[in-house]
CSV table of C-alpha atoms in Angstrom, one decimal:
chain,number,residue,atom,x,y,z
J,1,MET,CA,64.8,96.0,44.5
J,2,ASP,CA,61.1,95.0,44.1
J,3,GLN,CA,62.1,92.6,41.4
J,4,LEU,CA,64.3,90.5,43.8
J,5,ALA,CA,62.7,87.5,45.4
J,6,ASP,CA,62.5,87.3,49.2
J,7,ASP,CA,64.9,84.4,49.4
J,8,VAL,CA,67.6,86.3,47.4
J,9,LEU,CA,67.2,89.2,49.9
J,10,VAL,CA,67.3,86.9,52.8
J,11,GLU,CA,70.6,85.4,51.6
J,12,VAL,CA,72.2,88.8,51.1
J,13,MET,CA,71.0,89.9,54.6
J,14,GLN,CA,72.9,87.1,56.2
J,15,TYR,CA,76.1,89.1,55.5
J,16,VAL,CA,74.8,92.5,56.8
J,17,ALA,CA,76.2,93.6,60.1
J,18,VAL,CA,73.7,93.4,63.0
J,19,GLN,CA,73.4,97.1,63.6
J,20,ASP,CA,72.8,97.8,59.9
J,21,LEU,CA,70.4,94.8,59.7
J,22,LEU,CA,68.2,96.1,62.5
J,23,ALA,CA,68.3,99.6,61.0
J,24,LEU,CA,66.8,98.1,57.8
J,25,ARG,CA,63.7,97.3,59.7
J,26,LEU,CA,62.9,101.0,59.5
J,27,ALA,CA,63.2,101.2,55.6
J,28,CYS,CA,59.9,99.6,54.7
J,29,LYS,CA,57.5,96.9,55.8
J,30,ARG,CA,59.0,94.3,53.5
J,31,PHE,CA,62.5,94.8,55.0
J,32,ARG,CA,61.0,95.0,58.5
J,33,ASP,CA,59.8,91.4,58.1
J,34,LEU,CA,62.8,90.0,56.1
J,35,ALA,CA,65.3,91.4,58.6
J,36,LEU,CA,63.9,89.1,61.3
J,37,HIS,CA,63.7,86.0,59.1
J,38,ARG,CA,65.1,83.0,60.7
J,39,ASP,CA,67.5,82.3,57.9
J,40,VAL,CA,69.1,85.7,58.4
J,41,TRP,CA,70.0,84.9,61.9
J,42,ARG,CA,70.5,81.1,62.1
J,43,LEU,CA,74.2,81.2,61.5
J,44,ARG,CA,75.1,84.3,63.6
J,45,ARG,CA,76.9,84.3,66.9
J,46,LEU,CA,76.5,86.6,70.0
J,47,LYS,CA,78.8,87.3,72.9
J,48,TYR,CA,78.2,88.9,76.3
J,49,ASP,CA,80.4,92.0,75.5
J,50,ASP,CA,78.5,92.8,72.2
J,51,PRO,CA,76.9,96.3,72.7
J,52,MET,CA,73.8,95.0,70.8
J,53,VAL,CA,73.4,91.9,73.1
J,54,CYS,CA,70.0,93.0,74.7
J,55,THR,CA,68.6,94.2,71.4
J,56,VAL,CA,69.5,91.0,69.6
J,57,LEU,CA,68.0,88.8,72.4
J,58,ARG,CA,64.8,90.9,72.2
J,59,LEU,CA,64.3,90.9,68.4
J,60,ALA,CA,66.3,88.0,66.8
J,61,PRO,CA,64.4,84.8,66.2
J,62,CYS,CA,67.5,82.5,66.6
J,63,LEU,CA,71.2,82.2,66.7
J,64,LEU,CA,73.8,79.6,66.0
J,65,LYS,CA,76.0,80.2,69.1
J,66,ALA,CA,75.7,82.5,72.2
J,67,HIS,CA,78.3,83.0,74.9
J,68,PHE,CA,77.2,84.7,78.2
J,69,GLN,CA,78.3,85.4,81.7
J,70,VAL,CA,75.9,84.7,84.5
J,71,PRO,CA,74.8,86.4,86.6
J,72,SER,CA,74.7,89.3,84.2
J,73,GLY,CA,74.3,92.9,85.6
J,74,LYS,CA,73.9,94.4,82.1
J,75,CYS,CA,71.1,92.4,80.4
J,76,HIS,CA,68.5,90.1,81.8
J,77,MET,CA,66.9,89.1,78.5
J,78,LEU,CA,68.8,85.8,78.6
J,79,TYR,CA,66.2,84.3,81.0
J,80,THR,CA,63.1,85.3,79.0
J,81,THR,CA,64.2,85.7,75.4
J,82,ARG,CA,62.4,84.1,72.6
J,83,CYS,CA,65.7,84.0,70.5
J,84,ALA,CA,66.4,80.2,70.1
J,85,VAL,CA,70.1,79.4,70.5
J,86,ALA,CA,71.6,76.1,69.1
J,87,ASP,CA,74.9,76.3,70.9
J,88,LEU,CA,75.0,77.9,74.4
J,89,THR,CA,78.2,78.7,76.5
J,90,LEU,CA,77.7,80.0,80.0
J,91,MET,CA,80.5,81.2,82.2
J,92,VAL,CA,79.1,80.9,85.7
J,93,TYR,CA,80.4,83.3,88.4
J,94,GLU,CA,79.4,83.4,92.1
J,95,GLU,CA,75.8,83.0,92.8
J,96,GLY,CA,75.3,82.3,89.2
J,97,THR,CA,74.1,78.6,89.1
J,98,MET,CA,70.4,79.5,89.4
J,99,HIS,CA,70.7,82.0,86.6
J,100,ALA,CA,72.3,79.4,84.4
J,101,ALA,CA,69.6,76.9,85.2
J,102,PHE,CA,66.8,79.5,84.2
J,103,ALA,CA,68.7,80.3,80.9
J,104,ILE,CA,69.1,76.7,80.0
J,105,ARG,CA,65.5,75.8,80.8
J,106,ASN,CA,64.3,78.8,78.8
J,107,GLN,CA,66.4,77.8,75.8
J,108,GLU,CA,65.2,74.1,76.0
J,109,GLY,CA,61.6,75.4,75.7
J,110,LEU,CA,62.5,77.1,72.5
J,111,GLY,CA,63.4,73.9,71.0
J,112,ARG,CA,66.7,74.6,69.2
J,113,LEU,CA,69.3,73.9,71.9
J,114,ARG,CA,71.7,71.2,71.0
J,115,ARG,CA,75.0,72.1,72.7
J,116,VAL,CA,75.7,73.4,76.1
J,117,GLU,CA,79.0,74.3,77.8
J,118,VAL,CA,79.1,75.4,81.4
J,119,ASN,CA,82.3,76.8,82.8
J,120,PHE,CA,82.4,77.5,86.5
J,121,ARG,CA,84.6,80.5,87.3
J,122,GLU,CA,84.2,80.9,91.2
J,123,TRP,CA,84.8,78.7,94.2
J,124,SER,CA,81.4,79.1,95.8
J,125,GLN,CA,78.4,77.8,93.8
J,126,PRO,CA,75.2,77.3,95.9
J,127,GLY,CA,72.4,75.8,94.0
J,128,LEU,CA,74.8,73.5,92.0
J,129,PRO,CA,72.5,70.4,92.3
J,130,VAL,CA,69.7,72.4,90.7
J,131,LEU,CA,71.8,73.4,87.8
J,132,LEU,CA,73.1,69.9,87.2
J,133,GLY,CA,69.6,68.5,87.5
J,134,THR,CA,68.5,70.9,84.8
J,135,LEU,CA,71.3,69.9,82.5
J,136,ALA,CA,70.6,66.2,83.0
J,137,SER,CA,66.9,66.6,82.3
J,138,THR,CA,67.4,68.9,79.2
J,139,ALA,CA,66.1,67.0,76.1
J,140,GLY,CA,67.7,67.0,72.8
J,141,LEU,CA,71.2,67.8,73.6
J,142,ILE,CA,74.0,66.4,71.5
J,143,CYS,CA,77.0,67.9,73.4
J,144,LEU,CA,77.3,68.7,77.1
J,145,ASP,CA,80.6,70.1,78.5
J,146,ILE,CA,80.9,70.9,82.2
J,147,THR,CA,84.3,72.4,83.2
J,148,GLY,CA,85.7,74.1,86.2
J,149,LEU,CA,84.2,71.9,88.9
J,150,PHE,CA,87.6,71.3,90.3
J,151,SER,CA,87.8,74.9,91.3
J,152,PHE,CA,85.3,74.7,94.2
J,153,THR,CA,84.5,71.1,95.2
J,154,SER,CA,85.8,70.2,98.6
J,155,PRO,CA,85.3,67.5,101.2
J,156,SER,CA,82.8,69.6,103.0
J,157,VAL,CA,80.6,69.8,99.9
J,158,GLY,CA,80.2,66.1,99.8
J,159,PRO,CA,79.2,64.0,96.7
J,160,LEU,CA,76.9,65.7,94.2
J,161,PRO,CA,73.7,63.7,94.0
J,162,ALA,CA,72.8,61.3,91.2
J,163,VAL,CA,70.1,62.5,88.9
J,164,HIS,CA,66.8,60.7,89.3
J,165,ASN,CA,64.9,62.3,86.5
J,166,PRO,CA,67.2,62.2,83.5
J,167,VAL,CA,65.9,62.5,80.0
J,168,SER,CA,63.6,59.9,78.6
J,169,THR,CA,65.2,59.7,75.2
J,170,ALA,CA,69.1,59.4,74.9
J,171,SER,CA,70.6,62.1,72.6
J,172,LEU,CA,74.1,63.0,73.8
J,173,LYS,CA,77.0,62.2,71.6
J,174,ARG,CA,79.6,64.0,73.7
J,175,PHE,CA,79.9,64.4,77.5
J,176,GLN,CA,82.7,66.2,79.3
J,177,CYS,CA,83.0,66.7,83.1
J,178,ILE,CA,85.7,66.9,85.7
J,179,LEU,CA,85.8,63.5,87.4
J,180,GLN,CA,86.2,63.5,91.2
J,181,LEU,CA,84.7,61.5,94.0
J,182,GLU,CA,82.2,64.4,94.4
J,183,THR,CA,81.0,64.4,90.8
J,184,GLU,CA,81.1,60.6,90.1
J,185,PRO,CA,77.4,60.1,90.9
J,186,PHE,CA,76.4,62.8,88.5
J,187,CYS,CA,78.7,61.5,85.7
J,188,THR,CA,77.4,57.9,86.1
J,189,SER,CA,73.8,59.2,85.8
J,190,ILE,CA,74.5,61.0,82.6
J,191,ILE,CA,76.5,58.1,81.1
J,192,SER,CA,73.7,55.7,82.0
J,193,ALA,CA,70.9,57.9,80.6
J,194,HIS,CA,72.7,58.4,77.3
J,195,SER,CA,74.6,55.1,76.9
J,196,SER,CA,73.0,54.3,73.6
J,197,THR,CA,74.1,57.4,71.8
J,198,LEU,CA,77.4,58.6,73.5
J,199,GLU,CA,80.5,58.5,71.3
J,200,VAL,CA,82.9,60.9,73.1
J,201,ILE,CA,83.4,60.8,76.9
J,202,ILE,CA,85.9,63.1,78.6
J,203,LEU,CA,86.2,62.6,82.3
J,204,ASN,CA,89.1,65.0,82.8
J,205,VAL,CA,91.3,64.9,85.9
J,206,LYS,CA,94.2,67.2,84.8
J,207,TRP,CA,93.7,69.4,87.9
J,208,PRO,CA,92.2,67.3,90.6
J,209,VAL,CA,91.6,68.9,94.0
J,210,HIS,CA,90.1,66.3,96.2
J,211,SER,CA,90.1,63.2,93.9
J,212,GLY,CA,90.5,59.8,95.1
J,213,ARG,CA,90.1,56.3,93.6
J,214,ALA,CA,87.1,56.0,91.4
J,215,SER,CA,84.5,53.4,92.2
J,216,SER,CA,84.6,49.9,90.6
J,217,THR,CA,81.3,50.5,88.7
J,218,LEU,CA,82.4,53.2,86.4
J,219,ALA,CA,84.7,51.2,84.1
J,220,PRO,CA,82.0,48.5,83.4
J,221,LEU,CA,79.5,51.3,82.8
J,222,LEU,CA,81.8,52.8,80.2
J,223,ALA,CA,82.5,49.3,78.6
J,224,ASP,CA,78.8,49.0,78.0
J,225,VAL,CA,78.6,52.2,75.8
J,226,PRO,CA,78.1,50.6,72.4
J,227,ASN,CA,79.2,53.5,70.2
J,228,LEU,CA,82.1,54.8,72.3
J,229,ARG,CA,85.1,55.9,70.1
J,230,TRP,CA,86.9,58.5,72.2
J,231,LEU,CA,87.6,58.2,75.9
J,232,GLU,CA,89.6,60.5,78.2
J,233,CYS,CA,89.8,59.4,81.9
J,234,PRO,CA,92.1,58.5,84.7
J,235,LEU,CA,93.1,54.9,85.3
J,236,LEU,CA,90.0,53.1,86.6
J,237,PRO,CA,89.5,50.0,88.7
J,238,GLY,CA,88.5,47.2,86.4
J,239,MET,CA,89.2,49.2,83.2
J,240,GLU,CA,90.5,46.2,81.4
J,241,ALA,CA,86.9,45.5,80.7
J,242,LEU,CA,87.0,48.4,78.2
J,243,ALA,CA,89.3,46.4,75.9
J,244,ALA,CA,86.1,44.6,74.8
J,245,CYS,CA,84.7,47.9,73.4
J,246,GLU,CA,85.1,47.3,69.7
J,247,THR,CA,84.3,50.8,68.6
J,248,LEU,CA,86.9,52.5,70.8
J,249,ARG,CA,89.6,54.1,68.8
J,250,SER,CA,91.1,57.0,70.8
J,251,VAL,CA,92.1,56.9,74.5
J,252,VAL,CA,93.6,59.8,76.6
J,253,LEU,CA,94.8,58.4,80.0
J,254,HIS,CA,95.7,60.6,83.0
J,255,VAL,CA,97.8,58.7,85.6
J,256,GLN,CA,98.1,60.8,88.7
J,257,ALA,CA,99.1,60.2,92.3
J,258,GLU,CA,100.4,62.1,95.2
J,259,ARG,CA,101.6,61.0,98.6
J,260,ILE,CA,98.3,62.1,100.2
J,261,LYS,CA,96.2,60.3,97.6
J,262,PRO,CA,95.8,56.6,96.6
J,263,ILE,CA,98.0,55.1,94.0
J,264,PRO,CA,96.1,54.8,90.8
J,265,PRO,CA,95.2,51.3,89.5
J,266,ILE,CA,98.2,51.0,87.3
J,267,GLN,CA,98.0,47.2,86.8
J,268,GLU,CA,94.5,47.6,85.4
J,269,GLY,CA,95.8,50.3,83.0
J,270,LEU,CA,98.5,47.9,81.8
J,271,ASP,CA,96.1,45.1,81.3
J,272,PHE,CA,93.8,47.4,79.3
J,273,LEU,CA,96.5,48.6,77.0
J,274,ARG,CA,97.7,44.9,76.4
J,275,ARG,CA,94.3,43.8,75.3
J,276,ALA,CA,93.0,46.9,73.5
J,277,THR,CA,94.4,46.1,70.0
J,278,GLN,CA,91.6,48.1,68.3
J,279,LEU,CA,93.0,51.5,69.4
J,280,HIS,CA,94.3,54.0,66.8
J,281,ARG,CA,95.3,56.9,69.0
J,282,VAL,CA,96.7,56.8,72.6
J,283,HIS,CA,97.9,59.8,74.7
J,284,LEU,CA,99.5,59.0,78.1
J,285,TYR,CA,99.8,61.9,80.6
J,286,VAL,CA,101.6,60.5,83.7
J,287,CYS,CA,102.4,62.1,87.0
J,288,VAL,CA,103.4,59.4,89.5
J,289,PRO,CA,106.3,60.4,91.7
J,290,HIS,CA,108.8,57.5,91.5
J,291,LEU,CA,109.0,57.4,95.2
J,292,ASP,CA,105.4,56.1,95.1
J,293,HIS,CA,105.7,53.7,92.2
J,294,PRO,CA,109.0,52.1,91.2
J,295,GLY,CA,109.9,52.1,87.5
J,296,ASP,CA,109.0,54.4,84.7
J,297,VAL,CA,105.2,54.3,84.5
J,298,ALA,CA,105.0,56.1,81.2
J,299,VAL,CA,107.3,53.7,79.5
J,300,ASP,CA,105.6,50.7,81.2
J,301,LEU,CA,102.3,51.8,79.7
J,302,ALA,CA,103.8,52.2,76.3
J,303,LEU,CA,105.4,48.8,76.4
J,304,ALA,CA,102.1,47.3,77.5
J,305,LEU,CA,100.5,48.8,74.4
J,306,ALA,CA,103.0,47.0,72.2
J,307,ALA,CA,103.0,43.7,74.2
J,308,SER,CA,100.3,41.9,72.1
J,309,GLY,CA,102.2,42.4,68.8
J,310,LYS,CA,98.8,43.2,67.2
J,311,SER,CA,98.7,46.9,67.9
J,312,ARG,CA,97.0,49.2,65.4
J,313,VAL,CA,98.0,52.4,67.1
J,314,ARG,CA,98.8,55.2,64.6
J,315,GLU,CA,99.4,58.0,67.1
J,316,LEU,CA,101.2,57.8,70.4
J,317,THR,CA,101.9,60.8,72.8
J,318,ILE,CA,103.7,60.2,76.1
J,319,ARG,CA,104.2,62.9,78.8
J,320,ASP,CA,105.8,62.2,82.1
J,321,GLU,CA,105.0,65.1,84.3
J,322,ALA,CA,106.6,63.6,87.4
J,323,LYS,CA,110.1,64.1,86.2
J,324,GLY,CA,112.0,66.9,87.9
J,325,GLU,CA,115.2,68.8,87.1
J,326,ASP,CA,117.4,66.1,88.6
J,327,ASP,CA,115.7,63.2,86.8
J,328,GLU,CA,117.5,61.6,83.9
J,329,PHE,CA,115.8,61.2,80.7
J,330,SER,CA,115.2,57.6,79.6
J,331,LEU,CA,113.8,57.0,76.1
J,332,HIS,CA,115.9,53.9,75.3
J,333,PRO,CA,113.2,51.4,76.7
J,334,LEU,CA,110.8,52.9,74.2
J,335,LEU,CA,112.9,51.7,71.3
J,336,ARG,CA,112.0,48.1,72.4
J,337,ALA,CA,108.3,48.8,71.8
J,338,LEU,CA,108.6,50.4,68.4
J,339,PRO,CA,108.9,47.2,66.3
J,340,SER,CA,105.7,45.9,67.9
J,341,LEU,CA,103.9,49.1,66.8
J,342,PRO,CA,104.0,48.6,63.0
J,343,ALA,CA,101.2,51.1,62.2
J,344,LEU,CA,102.7,54.0,64.3
J,345,ARG,CA,102.7,57.2,62.2
J,346,ASP,CA,103.0,60.0,64.8
J,347,LEU,CA,105.1,59.7,68.0
J,348,SER,CA,105.4,62.6,70.4
J,349,VAL,CA,107.7,62.2,73.5
J,350,GLU,CA,109.5,64.4,76.1
J,351,GLY,CA,113.3,64.3,76.3
J,352,PRO,CA,116.5,64.7,74.2
J,353,PRO,CA,116.4,63.6,70.6
J,354,ALA,CA,119.8,62.0,71.0
J,355,GLN,CA,118.4,59.0,72.9
J,356,LEU,CA,115.7,58.1,70.3
J,357,LEU,CA,117.0,59.2,66.9
J,358,PRO,CA,119.7,56.5,66.4
J,359,GLY,CA,117.2,53.7,66.9
J,360,ILE,CA,114.7,55.0,64.3
J,361,SER,CA,114.9,53.0,61.1
J,362,PRO,CA,112.6,51.4,58.5
J,363,ALA,CA,112.9,48.2,60.4
J,364,THR,CA,112.0,49.6,63.8
J,365,ALA,CA,109.4,52.1,62.8
J,366,PRO,CA,108.3,51.4,59.2
J,367,ALA,CA,105.2,53.6,59.1
J,368,LEU,CA,106.6,56.5,61.2
J,369,ARG,CA,106.1,59.9,59.5
J,370,MET,CA,106.2,62.4,62.4
J,371,LEU,CA,108.6,62.3,65.5
J,372,GLU,CA,108.0,65.1,67.8
J,373,PHE,CA,110.3,66.0,70.8
J,374,GLN,CA,109.0,68.3,73.6
J,375,PRO,CA,111.5,69.6,76.2
J,376,TYR,CA,110.7,69.7,79.9
J,377,SER,CA,113.0,70.9,82.8
J,378,GLN,CA,116.3,69.8,81.2
J,379,PRO,CA,117.2,71.5,77.9
J,380,MET,CA,117.7,69.5,74.7
J,381,GLY,CA,120.3,71.8,73.3
J,382,CYS,CA,120.1,74.5,70.6
J,383,VAL,CA,117.3,73.7,68.2
J,384,HIS,CA,119.4,75.4,65.4
J,385,ALA,CA,122.3,73.1,66.3
J,386,TRP,CA,119.9,70.1,65.8
J,387,LEU,CA,119.1,71.3,62.3
J,388,HIS,CA,122.8,71.1,61.4
J,389,SER,CA,123.5,67.9,63.3
J,390,ASP,CA,124.7,64.7,61.6
J,391,GLN,CA,122.4,62.7,63.8
J,392,VAL,CA,119.3,64.4,62.3
J,393,ARG,CA,120.6,64.1,58.7
J,394,ASP,CA,121.5,60.4,59.2
J,395,VAL,CA,118.0,59.5,60.4
J,396,LEU,CA,116.3,61.5,57.6
J,397,SER,CA,118.6,59.9,55.1
J,398,SER,CA,117.5,56.4,56.2
J,399,ASN,CA,113.9,57.4,56.7
J,400,PRO,CA,113.1,59.8,53.8
J,401,ARG,CA,109.4,60.1,54.6
J,402,LEU,CA,110.1,61.0,58.3
J,403,HIS,CA,109.5,64.5,59.7
J,404,ILE,CA,111.2,65.6,62.9
J,405,GLY,CA,109.5,68.3,65.1
J,406,LEU,CA,111.1,70.2,68.0
J,407,LEU,CA,109.4,72.7,70.3
J,408,ILE,CA,111.5,75.6,70.9
J,409,PRO,CA,111.8,76.4,74.7
J,410,ALA,CA,113.3,79.8,74.3
J,411,ASP,CA,113.3,82.8,72.1
J,412,ALA,CA,117.0,82.5,71.2
J,413,CYS,CA,119.9,80.3,71.6
J,414,GLU,CA,121.2,80.4,75.2
J,415,ASN,CA,124.7,79.1,74.3
J,416,GLU,CA,127.0,82.1,73.4
J,417,ASP,CA,129.5,79.6,71.9
J,418,CYS,CA,127.0,77.8,69.7
J,419,GLN,CA,128.7,76.9,66.4
J,420,ALA,CA,125.6,76.6,64.5
J,421,CYS,CA,124.3,80.0,65.5
J,422,SER,CA,127.6,81.6,64.7
J,423,GLN,CA,127.1,80.8,61.0
J,424,GLY,CA,124.3,83.4,60.9
J,425,CYS,CA,121.8,81.2,59.0
J,426,HIS,CA,118.2,80.4,59.8
J,427,GLN,CA,117.7,83.5,62.0
J,428,ASP,CA,113.9,83.3,61.4
J,429,MET,CA,113.7,80.0,63.2
J,430,TRP,CA,113.5,81.9,66.6
J,431,GLY,CA,110.3,83.6,65.7
J,432,TYR,CA,108.4,80.3,65.9
J,433,GLU,CA,107.5,78.0,68.8
J,434,GLN,CA,107.7,74.8,66.7
J,435,VAL,CA,110.1,73.9,64.0
J,436,GLY,CA,110.4,70.7,61.9
J,437,PHE,CA,112.9,69.1,59.5
J,438,PHE,CA,112.3,67.0,56.5
J,439,SER,CA,114.3,65.8,53.5
J,440,HIS,CA,111.7,64.7,50.8
J,441,ASP,CA,111.0,66.6,47.6
J,442,PRO,CA,109.1,69.7,48.8
J,443,SER,CA,106.9,69.7,45.7
J,444,LYS,CA,105.3,66.5,46.7
J,445,LYS,CA,102.0,67.0,48.7
J,446,CYS,CA,102.5,66.2,52.3
J,447,SER,CA,99.9,66.3,55.0
J,448,GLN,CA,102.4,67.0,57.7
J,449,HIS,CA,103.1,70.4,56.3
J,450,ASP,CA,99.6,71.5,57.1
J,451,SER,CA,100.5,71.7,60.8
J,452,ASP,CA,101.6,74.7,62.7
J,453,TYR,CA,105.3,73.9,62.3
J,454,GLN,CA,107.9,76.1,60.5
J,455,TRP,CA,109.4,73.6,58.2
J,456,TYR,CA,113.0,73.4,57.0
J,457,ARG,CA,114.1,71.1,54.3
J,458,LEU,CA,117.5,69.4,54.8
J,459,PRO,CA,119.1,68.5,51.4
J,460,LEU,CA,121.0,65.3,51.7
C-alpha cells in the first residue's frame, strides 16, 4: 500500500461508501488526510434522509449535488457547513424561506455553487422577498429553477418586488420560474440582469392560480436575449417580436384561459408562429374553452406555423386540454398543414389515429419518422386491434421509415368482443404504457428504437 501514489489511492477512494470512507480516517495519518481529499468527494451526492448527512456536512470538503428540506429539525449544519456544493436543491416548507436564504448565502461564500433549485411546498411563505433577493444576488450561478410559487401566491400577497441589487456579472444560462402577475417583476429583474448569458428560459404557467395577462414589456425583453435557444411561456402581448430572435430553436407555448380570466393574446401567438421560421421544436399546450374563443385554437396555431411555407420545424406536439368527453375529435385540418412542414420528423397529437393516418404519405409528410397518438377522454379503440388493422399496415407500407406510437390508456382491452385480442397473440403488450409499430428491417440501426416504447415489427 505504501508503494501506491496518493493520486491512485484518491481515485480508488472515490468509489468507497461514505461510512467506510470516514472509517478509513482512523486507519493511519495518510488515510486520514486522503479520505478528505476534494477529489474523493467532488462527484458525490447527498440527500436529506441520508443517516450520515450531518457527519458529511461537518467533514466533507465538497459535493457535486445536495438535496435538503428546510427548515430541518434533524441537522443544522446546512447553514454553517464548509462543505462546498455545486448543485443545491432545497424543498422549502412553512417558515423555511429564511433558512433557505441562509443556506444559499453560505454556499455562495464557499465559491462552488453553480446550480440552485428551490421548490416551495407550503402555502404560507413569510420572508419570500428576502429569499428571492438572495437568489438574485448570488454570483456565479449557471442554473436557477424556482418552482411551486403557484401554490401560495394570492391577490392579498401582491406583486413580489423587483430586485434592485442583482449580480454585477451575468452568468445564468437557465432560468425557470412560475409566471404570474405576482412574480413578473422578479422574473423581469432576473432576465434583465442575465440577458447576455441566458439560453433557456422557462416561465411556466401549467397551474396558474391568480394569473392574468402579462405586461407588454416582457416579450420585448425576451426578444433582446441574444443567445436564447429554448423558451417556455404563455402567449404574451407583443410576442411577435420574438420571431426576430435568430438563435431561438425550441418553443413551448401554454395557451390558457378561463371565464374569470382574460383571453390570452392569441393573435400575437399566431403572428409569432407565422414569422418564426427558425424554430426546430414546437410544443403547444392549449386550454381555451371554445365558448370563450371560437374555432380550434390548437389547430389554428399549427396552421400558423406552416403558413409561411418556410418552416424548419422538426418536432411538433399538440395538446388541446380544453376538450371534454362530448367534444368531437378533429385532426383533419392538421393534414392541410403537413405539406408546408417539410422538415417535420416527429408529430405527437391527441385523438384517434383513424383521422390522420389516411392522409400520411411521402408527399404530405416526406420527413416524418415518428407519429404519436395520445388518447384523452374518448377512447381510440383497442391498441392491439390497431396493430392488426389494415390502416396501420397501409400507412407503413407507403411510408417504410415511419414509426407509429400509441399510449395505452388501460391495462387490458375493455372490449370483450375484440377480434384481435381473441387471437391470443401479443399478450405482453398490456404490460407497457407505450407501444409502437414499424415495418423496416429491424437489423438496421434506428434512433427511434432508443425510446421508451415497446416496439412491434409488422411484416408487410
